[in-house]
Amino acid sequence: MPLPMAIHAQDRLLSLNIHEEPGIDLDHLIPGMMLWPLFLDPDNATWVLYARYAPGTTLPSHFHTGAVHFFTTKGTWGYKEYPRDQQVAGSYLYEPPGTMHTFHIPEDGEPVEGFMVVSGVNVVFDDEGNYLNTDHAGSMEQTILECAKRQGIDMPRYIRPSGPAAFTA
């Protein structure tokens, strides 16, 4: 039996190294947060990021419409709603669609780093439960591009597997 033909011919692997790419500082939006975009696919509602958070970082409460996979590489963090379930370096966390929580790092903690794969939309709420906004692959891409420009980075390097919808030739 012959081997299958490649659908996508590649002359090299699509690979990024966070130690070779500048982090995108989101400090003016979320103090102490830095992101390395790895894969942003607005067409399929998927984003993959490496993130660094400073001690004392608390993200707004958010509801996930899709699954999240988070692997902690440094530090200790948790969700306010689950104080007994702290995530430490080496922890893998699966968040099924339909979950809601508030990411938090203690003030006296150490910086946290981790790798995440997010699908769907995050619906974000304030402390009183009022709707604030939604985060998704497209909005994350826009935020990352705007923050990169503020840093003097014309275009951060990441993998974007598709473009706007269009007719085939």
PDB file of C-alpha atoms in Angstrom:
ATOM      1  CA  MET A   1       0.000   0.000   0.000  1.00  0.00           C
ATOM      2  CA  PRO A   2       1.512   3.386  -0.944  1.00  0.00           C
ATOM      3  CA  LEU A   3       2.031   6.063   1.670  1.00  0.00           C
ATOM      4  CA  PRO A   4      -0.559   8.854   1.683  1.00  0.00           C
ATOM      5  CA  MET A   5       0.313  12.095  -0.067  1.00  0.00           C
ATOM      6  CA  ALA A   6       0.792  15.073   2.195  1.00  0.00           C
ATOM      7  CA  ILE A   7      -2.091  17.507   2.001  1.00  0.00           C
ATOM      8  CA  HIS A   8       0.113  20.367   3.165  1.00  0.00           C
ATOM      9  CA  ALA A   9       3.627  20.295   1.830  1.00  0.00           C
ATOM     10  CA  GLN A  10       6.045  21.891   4.289  1.00  0.00           C
ATOM     11  CA  ASP A  11       9.631  22.913   3.794  1.00  0.00           C
ATOM     12  CA  ARG A  12      10.138  23.178   7.580  1.00  0.00           C
ATOM     13  CA  LEU A  13       8.336  22.522  10.847  1.00  0.00           C
ATOM     14  CA  LEU A  14       6.047  25.139  12.338  1.00  0.00           C
ATOM     15  CA  SER A  15       7.826  25.510  15.667  1.00  0.00           C
ATOM     16  CA  LEU A  16       8.329  28.383  18.104  1.00  0.00           C
ATOM     17  CA  ASN A  17      10.575  28.758  21.139  1.00  0.00           C
ATOM     18  CA  ILE A  18       9.441  31.169  23.863  1.00  0.00           C
ATOM     19  CA  HIS A  19      13.096  31.816  24.716  1.00  0.00           C
ATOM     20  CA  GLU A  20      13.643  33.191  21.218  1.00  0.00           C
ATOM     21  CA  GLU A  21      10.463  35.264  20.878  1.00  0.00           C
ATOM     22  CA  PRO A  22       9.651  38.432  22.822  1.00  0.00           C
ATOM     23  CA  GLY A  23       6.845  38.182  25.332  1.00  0.00           C
ATOM     24  CA  ILE A  24       3.925  40.516  24.786  1.00  0.00           C
ATOM     25  CA  ASP A  25       3.418  42.704  27.854  1.00  0.00           C
ATOM     26  CA  LEU A  26      -0.255  43.162  28.746  1.00  0.00           C
ATOM     27  CA  ASP A  27       0.621  45.155  31.868  1.00  0.00           C
ATOM     28  CA  HIS A  28      -1.502  48.199  30.940  1.00  0.00           C
ATOM     29  CA  LEU A  29      -4.569  45.895  30.675  1.00  0.00           C
ATOM     30  CA  ILE A  30      -3.791  43.265  33.314  1.00  0.00           C
ATOM     31  CA  PRO A  31      -0.884  44.251  35.577  1.00  0.00           C
ATOM     32  CA  GLY A  32       1.831  41.630  35.702  1.00  0.00           C
ATOM     33  CA  MET A  33       0.663  39.591  32.697  1.00  0.00           C
ATOM     34  CA  MET A  34       2.909  38.654  29.783  1.00  0.00           C
ATOM     35  CA  LEU A  35       1.946  36.367  26.901  1.00  0.00           C
ATOM     36  CA  TRP A  36       3.761  34.486  24.187  1.00  0.00           C
ATOM     37  CA  PRO A  37       1.269  33.777  21.407  1.00  0.00           C
ATOM     38  CA  LEU A  38       1.972  30.386  19.891  1.00  0.00           C
ATOM     39  CA  PHE A  39      -1.107  29.515  17.831  1.00  0.00           C
ATOM     40  CA  LEU A  40      -4.074  31.777  17.132  1.00  0.00           C
ATOM     41  CA  ASP A  41      -6.917  30.410  15.027  1.00  0.00           C
ATOM     42  CA  PRO A  42      -9.982  32.682  15.079  1.00  0.00           C
ATOM     43  CA  ASP A  43     -11.742  30.546  12.442  1.00  0.00           C
ATOM     44  CA  ASN A  44     -11.758  27.527  14.750  1.00  0.00           C
ATOM     45  CA  ALA A  45     -11.964  29.405  18.074  1.00  0.00           C
ATOM     46  CA  THR A  46      -8.643  28.064  19.364  1.00  0.00           C
ATOM     47  CA  TRP A  47      -5.759  29.862  20.962  1.00  0.00           C
ATOM     48  CA  VAL A  48      -2.538  28.505  22.420  1.00  0.00           C
ATOM     49  CA  LEU A  49      -0.433  30.711  24.675  1.00  0.00           C
ATOM     50  CA  TYR A  50       2.449  30.587  27.084  1.00  0.00           C
ATOM     51  CA  ALA A  51       1.774  33.018  29.937  1.00  0.00           C
ATOM     52  CA  ARG A  52       3.626  34.605  32.847  1.00  0.00           C
ATOM     53  CA  TYR A  53       1.724  36.217  35.730  1.00  0.00           C
ATOM     54  CA  ALA A  54       3.138  38.320  38.572  1.00  0.00           C
ATOM     55  CA  PRO A  55       2.342  37.633  42.220  1.00  0.00           C
ATOM     56  CA  GLY A  56      -0.974  39.203  43.217  1.00  0.00           C
ATOM     57  CA  THR A  57      -2.513  38.774  39.758  1.00  0.00           C
ATOM     58  CA  THR A  58      -6.260  38.170  39.774  1.00  0.00           C
ATOM     59  CA  LEU A  59      -8.130  37.789  36.512  1.00  0.00           C
ATOM     60  CA  PRO A  60     -11.846  38.619  36.282  1.00  0.00           C
ATOM     61  CA  SER A  61     -14.303  35.767  36.768  1.00  0.00           C
ATOM     62  CA  HIS A  62     -14.981  34.041  33.478  1.00  0.00           C
ATOM     63  CA  PHE A  63     -17.217  31.331  32.029  1.00  0.00           C
ATOM     64  CA  HIS A  64     -15.767  28.933  29.439  1.00  0.00           C
ATOM     65  CA  THR A  65     -17.880  27.841  26.476  1.00  0.00           C
ATOM     66  CA  GLY A  66     -15.081  25.514  25.356  1.00  0.00           C
ATOM     67  CA  ALA A  67     -12.440  23.353  26.992  1.00  0.00           C
ATOM     68  CA  VAL A  68      -9.186  24.637  28.468  1.00  0.00           C
ATOM     69  CA  HIS A  69      -5.974  22.699  29.047  1.00  0.00           C
ATOM     70  CA  PHE A  70      -3.432  24.421  31.330  1.00  0.00           C
ATOM     71  CA  PHE A  71      -0.012  23.049  32.260  1.00  0.00           C
ATOM     72  CA  THR A  72       1.749  24.962  35.051  1.00  0.00           C
ATOM     73  CA  THR A  73       5.518  25.173  34.549  1.00  0.00           C
ATOM     74  CA  LYS A  74       6.417  27.548  37.438  1.00  0.00           C
ATOM     75  CA  GLY A  75       4.818  28.840  40.610  1.00  0.00           C
ATOM     76  CA  THR A  76       1.582  28.183  42.489  1.00  0.00           C
ATOM     77  CA  TRP A  77      -1.863  29.521  41.673  1.00  0.00           C
ATOM     78  CA  GLY A  78      -5.491  28.623  42.111  1.00  0.00           C
ATOM     79  CA  TYR A  79      -9.084  29.561  41.508  1.00  0.00           C
ATOM     80  CA  LYS A  80     -10.800  31.531  44.262  1.00  0.00           C
ATOM     81  CA  GLU A  81     -13.715  29.117  44.033  1.00  0.00           C
ATOM     82  CA  TYR A  82     -11.475  26.078  44.729  1.00  0.00           C
ATOM     83  CA  PRO A  83      -8.964  27.104  47.449  1.00  0.00           C
ATOM     84  CA  ARG A  84      -7.986  23.484  48.225  1.00  0.00           C
ATOM     85  CA  ASP A  85      -7.025  22.717  44.621  1.00  0.00           C
ATOM     86  CA  GLN A  86      -3.828  24.731  44.176  1.00  0.00           C
ATOM     87  CA  GLN A  87      -1.959  24.270  40.913  1.00  0.00           C
ATOM     88  CA  VAL A  88       1.821  23.920  41.216  1.00  0.00           C
ATOM     89  CA  ALA A  89       4.681  23.457  38.763  1.00  0.00           C
ATOM     90  CA  GLY A  90       4.040  20.191  36.948  1.00  0.00           C
ATOM     91  CA  SER A  91       0.227  20.341  37.321  1.00  0.00           C
ATOM     92  CA  TYR A  92      -2.004  19.707  34.335  1.00  0.00           C
ATOM     93  CA  LEU A  93      -5.516  21.141  34.632  1.00  0.00           C
ATOM     94  CA  TYR A  94      -8.439  20.293  32.372  1.00  0.00           C
ATOM     95  CA  GLU A  95     -11.375  22.695  32.467  1.00  0.00           C
ATOM     96  CA  PRO A  96     -14.463  21.317  30.731  1.00  0.00           C
ATOM     97  CA  PRO A  97     -16.824  23.609  28.825  1.00  0.00           C
ATOM     98  CA  GLY A  98     -19.334  25.271  31.110  1.00  0.00           C
ATOM     99  CA  THR A  99     -16.963  26.010  33.990  1.00  0.00           C
ATOM    100  CA  MET A 100     -16.652  29.393  35.693  1.00  0.00           C
ATOM    101  CA  HIS A 101     -13.868  30.590  37.980  1.00  0.00           C
ATOM    102  CA  THR A 102     -11.518  33.378  39.057  1.00  0.00           C
ATOM    103  CA  PHE A 103      -7.745  32.902  38.506  1.00  0.00           C
ATOM    104  CA  HIS A 104      -5.667  34.154  41.448  1.00  0.00           C
ATOM    105  CA  ILE A 105      -2.034  34.238  42.582  1.00  0.00           C
ATOM    106  CA  PRO A 106      -1.364  35.265  46.197  1.00  0.00           C
ATOM    107  CA  GLU A 107       0.463  38.573  46.772  1.00  0.00           C
ATOM    108  CA  ASP A 108       3.225  36.724  48.630  1.00  0.00           C
ATOM    109  CA  GLY A 109       3.505  34.049  45.921  1.00  0.00           C
ATOM    110  CA  GLU A 110       6.052  33.682  43.193  1.00  0.00           C
ATOM    111  CA  PRO A 111       5.535  34.423  39.494  1.00  0.00           C
ATOM    112  CA  VAL A 112       3.475  31.786  37.705  1.00  0.00           C
ATOM    113  CA  GLU A 113       4.113  30.465  34.216  1.00  0.00           C
ATOM    114  CA  GLY A 114       2.143  28.022  32.150  1.00  0.00           C
ATOM    115  CA  PHE A 115       1.073  26.722  28.781  1.00  0.00           C
ATOM    116  CA  MET A 116      -2.599  26.841  27.793  1.00  0.00           C
ATOM    117  CA  VAL A 117      -4.806  25.598  24.985  1.00  0.00           C
ATOM    118  CA  VAL A 118      -8.189  27.342  24.945  1.00  0.00           C
ATOM    119  CA  SER A 119     -11.171  26.698  22.705  1.00  0.00           C
ATOM    120  CA  GLY A 120     -14.424  28.571  22.446  1.00  0.00           C
ATOM    121  CA  VAL A 121     -15.220  31.830  24.183  1.00  0.00           C
ATOM    122  CA  ASN A 122     -14.536  33.121  27.682  1.00  0.00           C
ATOM    123  CA  VAL A 123     -17.428  35.245  28.941  1.00  0.00           C
ATOM    124  CA  VAL A 124     -15.969  37.725  31.445  1.00  0.00           C
ATOM    125  CA  PHE A 125     -17.752  39.216  34.491  1.00  0.00           C
ATOM    126  CA  ASP A 126     -16.906  41.834  37.113  1.00  0.00           C
ATOM    127  CA  ASP A 127     -16.877  41.202  40.890  1.00  0.00           C
ATOM    128  CA  GLU A 128     -20.625  41.848  41.077  1.00  0.00           C
ATOM    129  CA  GLY A 129     -21.429  39.338  38.326  1.00  0.00           C
ATOM    130  CA  ASN A 130     -22.079  41.931  35.620  1.00  0.00           C
ATOM    131  CA  TYR A 131     -21.066  41.066  32.052  1.00  0.00           C
ATOM    132  CA  LEU A 132     -17.833  42.805  30.952  1.00  0.00           C
ATOM    133  CA  ASN A 133     -16.808  41.278  27.620  1.00  0.00           C
ATOM    134  CA  THR A 134     -15.877  38.116  25.771  1.00  0.00           C
ATOM    135  CA  ASP A 135     -12.428  36.767  25.008  1.00  0.00           C
ATOM    136  CA  HIS A 136     -11.844  34.450  22.076  1.00  0.00           C
ATOM    137  CA  ALA A 137      -9.083  33.677  19.597  1.00  0.00           C
ATOM    138  CA  GLY A 138      -9.915  36.739  17.466  1.00  0.00           C
ATOM    139  CA  SER A 139     -10.070  39.186  20.369  1.00  0.00           C
ATOM    140  CA  MET A 140      -6.885  37.690  21.862  1.00  0.00           C
ATOM    141  CA  GLU A 141      -5.145  38.184  18.534  1.00  0.00           C
ATOM    142  CA  GLN A 142      -6.282  41.831  18.400  1.00  0.00           C
ATOM    143  CA  THR A 143      -5.167  42.457  21.992  1.00  0.00           C
ATOM    144  CA  ILE A 144      -1.801  40.813  21.407  1.00  0.00           C
ATOM    145  CA  LEU A 145      -1.210  42.825  18.204  1.00  0.00           C
ATOM    146  CA  GLU A 146      -2.162  46.116  19.913  1.00  0.00           C
ATOM    147  CA  CYS A 147       0.055  45.392  22.923  1.00  0.00           C
ATOM    148  CA  ALA A 148       2.942  44.310  20.690  1.00  0.00           C
ATOM    149  CA  LYS A 149       2.773  47.628  18.824  1.00  0.00           C
ATOM    150  CA  ARG A 150       2.890  49.491  22.161  1.00  0.00           C
ATOM    151  CA  GLN A 151       6.136  47.606  22.819  1.00  0.00           C
ATOM    152  CA  GLY A 152       7.579  48.477  19.411  1.00  0.00           C
ATOM    153  CA  ILE A 153       7.038  44.990  17.994  1.00  0.00           C
ATOM    154  CA  ASP A 154       5.543  45.359  14.503  1.00  0.00           C
ATOM    155  CA  MET A 155       4.345  41.790  14.220  1.00  0.00           C
ATOM    156  CA  PRO A 156       4.911  39.071  16.818  1.00  0.00           C
ATOM    157  CA  ARG A 157       5.720  35.659  15.429  1.00  0.00           C
ATOM    158  CA  TYR A 158       3.065  32.975  15.967  1.00  0.00           C
ATOM    159  CA  ILE A 159       1.278  30.305  13.985  1.00  0.00           C
ATOM    160  CA  ARG A 160      -2.001  31.334  12.329  1.00  0.00           C
ATOM    161  CA  PRO A 161      -3.251  28.367  10.316  1.00  0.00           C
ATOM    162  CA  SER A 162      -5.937  30.125   8.343  1.00  0.00           C
ATOM    163  CA  GLY A 163      -7.119  33.485   7.125  1.00  0.00           C
ATOM    164  CA  PRO A 164     -10.442  35.132   6.530  1.00  0.00           C
ATOM    165  CA  ALA A 165     -13.110  32.959   4.941  1.00  0.00           C
ATOM    166  CA  ALA A 166     -13.067  33.166   1.151  1.00  0.00           C
ATOM    167  CA  PHE A 167     -14.065  31.265  -1.968  1.00  0.00           C
ATOM    168  CA  THR A 168     -11.613  28.758  -3.341  1.00  0.00           C
ATOM    169  CA  ALA A 169      -9.951  29.626  -6.638  1.00  0.00           C
TER     170      ALA A 169
END
